[in-house]
DNA sequence: TTTATATAGTATCGCATCTAAACTAACTTG
DNA sequence: CAAGTTAGTTTAGATGCGATACTATATAAA
């Protein structure tokens, strides 16, 4: 007995292939860099997340792995020299994690070797975002997203932006990054 | 020093989030089913691949993991009862792998719990395929794809389809599945 | 036919990830 | 100040993973 594949299922097939391919690519880069898959996934996350999201807990939520697992991975990539930690001034239990020069170079090599060149962009991004938000929403997951499309992000009259949650000012660069506290508007 | 994020990089951010989310979802389902992440990935692949692709080697290429690793995983999910193997009549070294009733139910549960409902489809599928093919192409990877859009697939005058590689007739259902030998046209 | 080479899959080993559970420390709430 | 929550670590056991070496079959070249 075969499966009857519905229209909507087509999307899933391609999404799953996309994910498998992505994972496969990262794994390849990891082998070249002499680290494990998860280590590069962490570095990649750190390269795009904002200052409210670069914690062990944030990584755990993003990657869907337990804190304990992430904790061990962080220990390793810190020893190797890809990241450095700095105590969080607001919360003594917590610390922020940053990529070192070494870690940034590592991610740069990875991106160069595995990023598709998509010249004619069109509304691909919009479509992907649609999929993503629906998926996150329906599964009651932490909704990571870019500040620039976040409910809390305010555009200031005098120029620049402000986060409605923390009241902190945000730069043009800041709002490109993704945040743990993202809320769909 | 922050990163300057280019236009094209936006796509990558969303793609990577999509992949992370997908992985995270599968991991959750795996925990519920009492198996490992990779086991569900294998079952999922088997549920969409065609009869030329349901081998250990095919799984290895799709998931980007070594044969030895896949071999061990297969041993486990066979023991658990999710798959069964049948010798390949053409090649005595090889065998085909099929989902058992049990395995199909497992995948069904997984899909139901983690598939986004995308009513307004639009050309999302087309966009995702574009990304996928470019990505695979540029990285010289085995290009998994559906027979219906494959270079080798022929539409017969008397109805139905035929694979130009194996010369075998293909049904409407067959051409929905993905194949190891897929070639972009 | 013989030889060489490639391919499909397995077995074993050591390392590294992963989760669960128990833990410390700090923050928050009543 | 007591109770509950949250951030992160540690340990232990199970298991994935790649490397290597292996068997068996298929294919190509001599």
Coordinates of C-alpha atoms (C1' of nucleotides) in Angstrom, one line a residue:
Chain A
X1 CA 0.0 0.0 0.0
X2 CA 1.3 3.4 -1.1
X3 CA 0.7 6.8 0.4
X4 CA -1.6 9.3 -1.2
X5 CA 0.4 12.5 -1.0
X6 CA -1.7 15.6 -0.6
X7 CA -0.9 19.1 -2.0
X8 CA 0.1 20.5 1.4
X9 CA 2.4 17.5 2.0
X10 CA 4.6 18.7 -0.9
X11 CA 5.8 21.6 1.2
X12 CA 6.8 19.3 4.0
X13 CA 8.8 17.1 1.7
X14 CA 10.8 20.0 0.5
X15 CA 11.1 21.5 4.0
X16 CA 12.4 18.3 5.3
X17 CA 14.9 17.9 2.5
X18 CA 16.0 21.4 3.1
X19 CA 16.6 20.6 6.8
X20 CA 18.4 17.4 6.0
X21 CA 20.6 19.2 3.5
X22 CA 21.4 22.0 6.0
X23 CA 22.3 19.6 8.7
X24 CA 24.4 17.6 6.3
X25 CA 26.3 20.7 5.2
X26 CA 26.9 21.8 8.7
X27 CA 28.2 18.4 9.6
X28 CA 30.6 18.6 6.7
X29 CA 31.9 22.0 7.9
X30 CA 32.2 20.6 11.4
X31 CA 34.4 17.8 10.2
X32 CA 36.7 20.3 8.5
X33 CA 36.8 22.6 11.5
X34 CA 37.5 19.7 13.8
X35 CA 34.4 20.2 15.9
X36 CA 31.0 18.5 16.3
X37 CA 27.8 19.4 14.5
X38 CA 26.2 20.9 17.6
X39 CA 29.2 23.2 18.1
X40 CA 28.8 24.9 14.8
X41 CA 25.1 25.1 15.3
X42 CA 25.8 27.0 18.5
X43 CA 28.3 29.3 16.9
X44 CA 25.9 30.0 14.1
X45 CA 23.2 30.9 16.5
X46 CA 25.5 33.2 18.4
X47 CA 26.4 34.9 15.2
X48 CA 22.8 36.0 14.5
X49 CA 21.2 36.4 18.0
X50 CA 21.0 39.6 19.9
X51 CA 22.3 40.6 23.4
X52 CA 19.2 39.3 25.2
X53 CA 19.5 35.9 23.6
X54 CA 23.2 34.9 23.8
X55 CA 22.9 32.8 26.9
X56 CA 22.9 29.0 27.5
X57 CA 19.2 29.1 28.0
X58 CA 18.7 30.9 24.7
X59 CA 20.8 28.3 22.8
X60 CA 18.9 25.5 24.5
X61 CA 15.6 26.9 23.4
X62 CA 16.7 27.6 19.9
X63 CA 18.3 24.2 19.3
X64 CA 15.7 22.3 21.2
X65 CA 18.3 20.5 23.4
X66 CA 18.6 20.4 27.1
X67 CA 20.5 22.9 29.1
X68 CA 22.8 20.2 30.4
X69 CA 23.7 19.2 26.9
X70 CA 24.4 22.8 25.8
X71 CA 26.4 23.4 29.0
X72 CA 28.8 20.7 28.1
X73 CA 29.1 21.9 24.5
X74 CA 29.8 25.4 25.7
X75 CA 32.6 24.1 27.9
X76 CA 34.2 22.5 24.9
X77 CA 34.0 25.4 22.4
X78 CA 35.2 27.8 25.1
X79 CA 38.3 25.6 25.7
X80 CA 38.9 25.5 22.0
X81 CA 38.7 29.3 21.9
X82 CA 35.6 29.9 19.8
X83 CA 33.6 31.7 22.4
X84 CA 34.2 33.8 25.5
X85 CA 31.8 34.5 28.4
X86 CA 31.1 37.7 30.3
X87 CA 29.1 38.0 33.4
X88 CA 25.6 39.6 33.0
X89 CA 25.4 42.8 35.0
X90 CA 21.7 42.4 35.7
X91 CA 21.7 38.8 36.7
X92 CA 24.6 37.3 38.6
X93 CA 23.4 33.7 37.8
X94 CA 23.7 34.4 34.1
X95 CA 26.4 35.4 31.6
X96 CA 26.5 36.5 28.0
X97 CA 28.3 34.4 25.4
X98 CA 30.2 36.1 22.6
X99 CA 32.1 34.7 19.6
X100 CA 35.8 35.3 19.7
X101 CA 37.7 36.4 16.6
X102 CA 38.4 32.8 16.1
X103 CA 34.8 31.8 16.4
X104 CA 33.7 34.5 13.9
X105 CA 36.3 33.3 11.4
X106 CA 35.0 29.8 11.8
X107 CA 31.4 30.7 11.1
X108 CA 32.5 32.8 8.2
X109 CA 34.3 29.8 6.6
X110 CA 31.2 27.7 7.2
X111 CA 28.8 30.2 5.6
X112 CA 31.0 30.7 2.6
X113 CA 31.1 27.0 1.9
X114 CA 27.5 26.2 2.3
X115 CA 25.4 29.2 1.5
X116 CA 23.3 29.0 -1.7
X117 CA 23.6 32.0 -4.0
X118 CA 20.1 33.3 -4.5
X119 CA 20.3 36.3 -6.7
X120 CA 16.7 36.7 -7.6
X121 CA 15.3 37.0 -4.1
X122 CA 11.6 37.7 -4.8
X123 CA 9.4 37.0 -1.8
X124 CA 11.2 33.9 -0.8
X125 CA 12.0 35.4 2.6
X126 CA 8.3 36.3 3.2
X127 CA 7.2 32.8 2.4
X128 CA 9.7 31.2 4.6
X129 CA 8.8 33.5 7.5
X130 CA 5.1 32.6 7.0
X131 CA 5.9 28.9 7.3
X132 CA 8.1 29.5 10.3
X133 CA 5.7 31.6 12.3
X134 CA 2.8 29.3 11.7
X135 CA 5.0 26.4 12.7
X136 CA 6.2 28.0 15.9
X137 CA 2.8 29.3 16.8
X138 CA 1.0 26.0 16.4
X139 CA 3.5 24.2 18.5
X140 CA 3.6 26.7 21.3
X141 CA 7.3 27.2 20.9
X142 CA 9.6 30.1 21.8
X143 CA 9.3 32.2 18.7
X144 CA 12.7 33.4 17.6
X145 CA 12.5 36.2 15.2
X146 CA 14.2 39.4 14.1
X147 CA 13.6 42.6 16.1
X148 CA 12.7 44.6 13.1
X149 CA 9.5 42.6 12.7
X150 CA 8.8 42.2 16.4
X151 CA 5.7 43.5 18.2
X152 CA 7.8 45.2 20.8
X153 CA 10.0 47.1 18.5
X154 CA 9.3 50.8 18.3
X155 CA 10.5 53.2 15.6
X156 CA 11.6 56.4 17.3
X157 CA 10.7 59.8 15.8
X158 CA 14.3 61.1 16.3
X159 CA 15.5 58.1 14.4
X160 CA 16.6 54.7 15.5
X161 CA 14.6 52.1 17.4
X162 CA 13.6 51.0 20.9
X163 CA 12.7 47.7 22.5
X164 CA 9.3 48.0 24.2
X165 CA 10.3 45.2 26.7
X166 CA 13.6 46.5 27.9
X167 CA 13.2 50.1 26.8
X168 CA 16.7 50.0 25.5
X169 CA 17.6 51.8 22.3
X170 CA 18.4 49.6 19.3
X171 CA 20.6 50.3 16.3
X172 CA 20.0 49.4 12.7
X173 CA 22.3 46.4 13.2
X174 CA 20.5 45.3 16.4
X175 CA 17.1 45.0 14.8
X176 CA 18.5 42.6 12.2
X177 CA 19.4 40.0 14.8
X178 CA 17.0 37.4 16.2
X179 CA 15.7 37.5 19.8
X180 CA 14.3 35.0 22.3
X181 CA 11.6 37.4 23.3
X182 CA 10.3 37.9 19.8
X183 CA 6.6 38.4 19.5
X184 CA 4.7 38.2 16.2
X185 CA 2.7 41.4 15.4
Chain B
X1 CA 32.0 45.0 16.7
X2 CA 28.8 43.8 15.2
X3 CA 28.0 42.1 11.9
X4 CA 26.6 44.0 8.9
X5 CA 23.9 41.7 7.7
X6 CA 23.3 41.8 3.9
X7 CA 20.0 41.3 2.2
X8 CA 20.7 37.8 1.0
X9 CA 21.8 36.8 4.5
X10 CA 18.2 37.3 5.7
X11 CA 17.2 34.2 3.8
X12 CA 19.9 32.2 5.5
X13 CA 18.8 33.3 8.9
X14 CA 15.3 32.1 8.2
X15 CA 16.4 28.9 6.6
X16 CA 18.6 28.1 9.5
X17 CA 15.8 28.8 12.0
X18 CA 13.5 26.6 10.0
X19 CA 16.1 23.8 10.1
X20 CA 16.7 24.2 13.8
X21 CA 12.9 24.2 14.4
X22 CA 12.4 21.2 12.4
X23 CA 15.2 19.3 14.1
X24 CA 13.8 20.4 17.5
X25 CA 10.4 19.1 16.6
X26 CA 11.7 15.8 15.4
X27 CA 13.6 15.5 18.6
X28 CA 10.5 16.1 20.6
X29 CA 8.6 13.4 18.7
X30 CA 11.5 11.0 19.1
X31 CA 11.4 11.4 22.8
X32 CA 7.7 10.6 22.8
X33 CA 8.2 7.6 20.6
X34 CA 11.1 6.3 22.7
X35 CA 13.6 6.5 19.9
X36 CA 16.5 8.7 18.9
X37 CA 16.3 11.7 16.6
X38 CA 18.1 10.0 13.8
X39 CA 15.7 7.0 13.9
X40 CA 12.8 9.3 13.1
X41 CA 14.8 11.0 10.4
X42 CA 15.3 7.7 8.8
X43 CA 11.7 6.7 9.0
X44 CA 10.6 10.0 7.6
X45 CA 12.9 9.5 4.6
X46 CA 11.6 6.0 4.0
X47 CA 8.1 7.4 4.0
X48 CA 8.8 9.6 1.1
X49 CA 11.5 8.0 -1.0
X50 CA 10.9 5.7 -4.0
X51 CA 12.0 2.1 -4.6
X52 CA 15.4 3.0 -6.0
X53 CA 16.3 5.0 -2.9
X54 CA 15.2 2.9 0.1
X55 CA 18.6 1.4 0.9
X56 CA 21.2 2.0 3.6
X57 CA 23.3 3.9 1.1
X58 CA 20.4 6.1 0.1
X59 CA 19.7 7.0 3.7
X60 CA 23.3 7.7 4.2
X61 CA 23.4 10.2 1.3
X62 CA 20.2 11.8 2.3
X63 CA 21.1 12.4 5.9
X64 CA 24.8 13.0 5.3
X65 CA 25.9 10.4 7.8
X66 CA 28.3 7.5 7.3
X67 CA 27.0 4.1 6.2
X68 CA 28.3 2.6 9.4
X69 CA 26.3 4.9 11.5
X70 CA 23.2 4.3 9.5
X71 CA 23.8 0.6 9.6
X72 CA 23.7 0.6 13.4
X73 CA 20.6 2.8 13.4
X74 CA 18.8 0.4 11.0
X75 CA 19.7 -2.5 13.3
X76 CA 18.0 -0.8 16.1
X77 CA 14.8 0.3 14.4
X78 CA 14.4 -3.1 12.8
X79 CA 14.7 -4.7 16.3
X80 CA 12.0 -2.3 17.5
X81 CA 9.8 -3.3 14.6
X82 CA 9.6 0.0 12.6
X83 CA 11.1 -1.4 9.4
X84 CA 11.6 -4.6 7.6
X85 CA 14.2 -5.5 5.0
X86 CA 13.8 -7.4 1.8
X87 CA 16.6 -8.7 -0.5
X88 CA 17.1 -6.8 -3.7
X89 CA 16.5 -9.1 -6.6
X90 CA 18.9 -7.2 -8.9
X91 CA 21.8 -7.0 -6.5
X92 CA 22.5 -9.6 -3.9
X93 CA 24.7 -7.2 -1.8
X94 CA 21.8 -4.9 -1.3
X95 CA 18.3 -4.9 0.2
X96 CA 15.3 -2.7 0.2
X97 CA 14.0 -1.2 3.4
X98 CA 10.3 -0.8 4.1
X99 CA 8.3 0.7 6.8
X100 CA 6.2 -1.8 8.7
X101 CA 2.7 -0.9 9.8
X102 CA 4.2 0.1 13.1
X103 CA 6.7 2.4 11.4
X104 CA 4.0 4.1 9.3
X105 CA 1.9 4.8 12.3
X106 CA 4.9 6.3 14.1
X107 CA 5.6 8.7 11.2
X108 CA 1.9 9.5 11.0
X109 CA 1.9 10.5 14.6
X110 CA 5.0 12.6 14.1
X111 CA 3.7 14.4 11.1
X112 CA 0.4 15.2 12.8
X113 CA 2.2 16.8 15.8
X114 CA 4.7 18.9 13.9
X115 CA 3.3 19.9 10.5
X116 CA 2.4 23.5 10.0
X117 CA -1.0 24.1 8.5
X118 CA -0.5 26.2 5.5
X119 CA -3.8 26.8 3.8
X120 CA -2.8 29.6 1.4
X121 CA 0.0 27.7 -0.4
X122 CA 0.9 30.1 -3.2
X123 CA 4.2 29.5 -4.7
X124 CA 5.9 28.6 -1.4
X125 CA 6.8 25.2 -2.8
X126 CA 8.3 26.7 -5.9
X127 CA 10.5 29.0 -3.9
X128 CA 11.7 26.3 -1.6
X129 CA 12.6 24.1 -4.5
X130 CA 14.6 26.9 -6.0
X131 CA 16.6 27.3 -2.9
X132 CA 17.1 23.6 -2.6
X133 CA 18.3 22.9 -6.1
X134 CA 20.7 25.8 -6.0
X135 CA 22.1 24.6 -2.8
X136 CA 22.5 21.1 -3.8
X137 CA 24.0 22.0 -7.1
X138 CA 26.5 24.4 -5.7
X139 CA 27.8 21.9 -3.3
X140 CA 28.0 19.0 -5.7
X141 CA 25.6 16.9 -3.6
X142 CA 23.4 14.0 -4.5
X143 CA 20.3 15.9 -5.6
X144 CA 17.3 14.3 -4.1
X145 CA 14.1 15.3 -5.8
X146 CA 10.6 14.2 -6.9
X147 CA 10.4 12.1 -10.0
X148 CA 7.7 14.3 -11.4
X149 CA 10.2 17.1 -11.9
X150 CA 13.1 14.9 -12.9
X151 CA 15.0 15.1 -16.2
X152 CA 14.6 11.3 -16.7
X153 CA 10.9 11.2 -16.1
X154 CA 8.9 10.6 -19.3
X155 CA 5.2 11.2 -19.8
X156 CA 3.8 8.3 -21.9
X157 CA 1.3 8.9 -24.6
X158 CA -0.9 6.0 -23.5
X159 CA -1.0 7.6 -20.0
X160 CA 1.3 7.1 -17.0
X161 CA 5.0 7.7 -16.7
X162 CA 8.3 6.0 -17.3
X163 CA 11.8 6.4 -15.8
X164 CA 14.4 7.0 -18.5
X165 CA 17.1 5.5 -16.4
X166 CA 15.5 2.1 -15.4
X167 CA 12.9 2.1 -18.2
X168 CA 10.4 1.0 -15.6
X169 CA 6.8 2.3 -15.7
X170 CA 5.9 4.8 -12.9
X171 CA 2.5 5.4 -11.4
X172 CA 1.0 8.7 -10.4
X173 CA 2.0 7.9 -6.8
X174 CA 5.5 6.9 -7.7
X175 CA 6.3 10.2 -9.3
X176 CA 5.4 12.0 -6.1
X177 CA 8.2 10.3 -4.2
X178 CA 11.8 11.5 -4.0
X179 CA 14.7 9.7 -5.7
X180 CA 18.5 9.4 -5.2
X181 CA 19.0 9.5 -9.0
X182 CA 17.1 12.7 -9.4
X183 CA 18.4 15.1 -12.1
X184 CA 17.4 18.7 -12.4
X185 CA 16.0 19.5 -15.9
Chain C
dT1 C1' 39.0 -16.1 -17.7
dT2 C1' 41.7 -13.5 -14.6
dT3 C1' 42.6 -9.4 -12.2
dA4 C1' 41.6 -5.1 -10.4
dT5 C1' 38.5 -1.9 -8.7
dA6 C1' 34.3 -0.2 -7.1
dT7 C1' 30.1 -0.7 -4.4
dA8 C1' 26.6 -2.4 -0.6
dG9 C1' 26.6 -3.4 3.8
dT10 C1' 28.5 -5.0 8.6
dA11 C1' 31.4 -5.4 13.0
dT12 C1' 34.2 -3.3 16.4
dC13 C1' 36.3 0.4 18.9
dG14 C1' 36.8 4.7 21.2
dC15 C1' 35.1 9.2 21.7
dA16 C1' 31.6 12.6 22.2
dT17 C1' 26.8 13.9 22.6
dC18 C1' 22.6 13.4 24.9
dT19 C1' 19.1 13.1 28.7
dA20 C1' 17.8 12.6 33.4
dA21 C1' 18.5 13.7 37.9
dA22 C1' 20.6 15.9 41.6
dC23 C1' 22.8 20.0 42.7
dT24 C1' 24.3 25.3 43.7
dA25 C1' 23.3 29.9 43.4
dA26 C1' 20.6 33.8 42.6
dC27 C1' 16.4 36.1 41.6
dT28 C1' 11.2 36.7 42.4
dT29 C1' 6.9 36.5 44.6
dG30 C1' 3.8 36.3 48.5
Chain D
dC1 C1' 11.7 35.4 55.2
dA2 C1' 10.0 31.3 53.1
dA3 C1' 8.6 29.1 48.9
dG4 C1' 9.0 28.8 44.2
dT5 C1' 11.3 29.8 40.0
dT6 C1' 15.2 30.3 36.9
dA7 C1' 20.3 30.1 35.2
dG8 C1' 23.7 27.1 34.9
dT9 C1' 26.8 22.9 36.3
dT10 C1' 27.9 18.1 37.3
dT11 C1' 27.7 13.2 37.1
dA12 C1' 26.4 8.8 35.2
dG13 C1' 24.6 5.7 31.8
dA14 C1' 23.0 5.0 27.2
dT15 C1' 23.8 5.7 22.6
dG16 C1' 25.1 8.0 18.3
dC17 C1' 29.0 8.8 15.4
dG18 C1' 33.2 8.3 12.4
dA19 C1' 37.3 5.6 11.4
dT20 C1' 39.0 1.4 10.3
dA21 C1' 38.9 -3.1 8.8
dC22 C1' 36.2 -6.6 7.0
dT23 C1' 33.0 -9.7 3.7
dA24 C1' 30.5 -10.3 -0.4
dT25 C1' 29.0 -9.0 -4.8
dA26 C1' 29.2 -6.4 -9.1
dT27 C1' 31.6 -4.2 -12.8
dA28 C1' 35.5 -3.1 -15.9
dA29 C1' 39.7 -4.0 -18.0
dA30 C1' 43.4 -7.2 -19.3

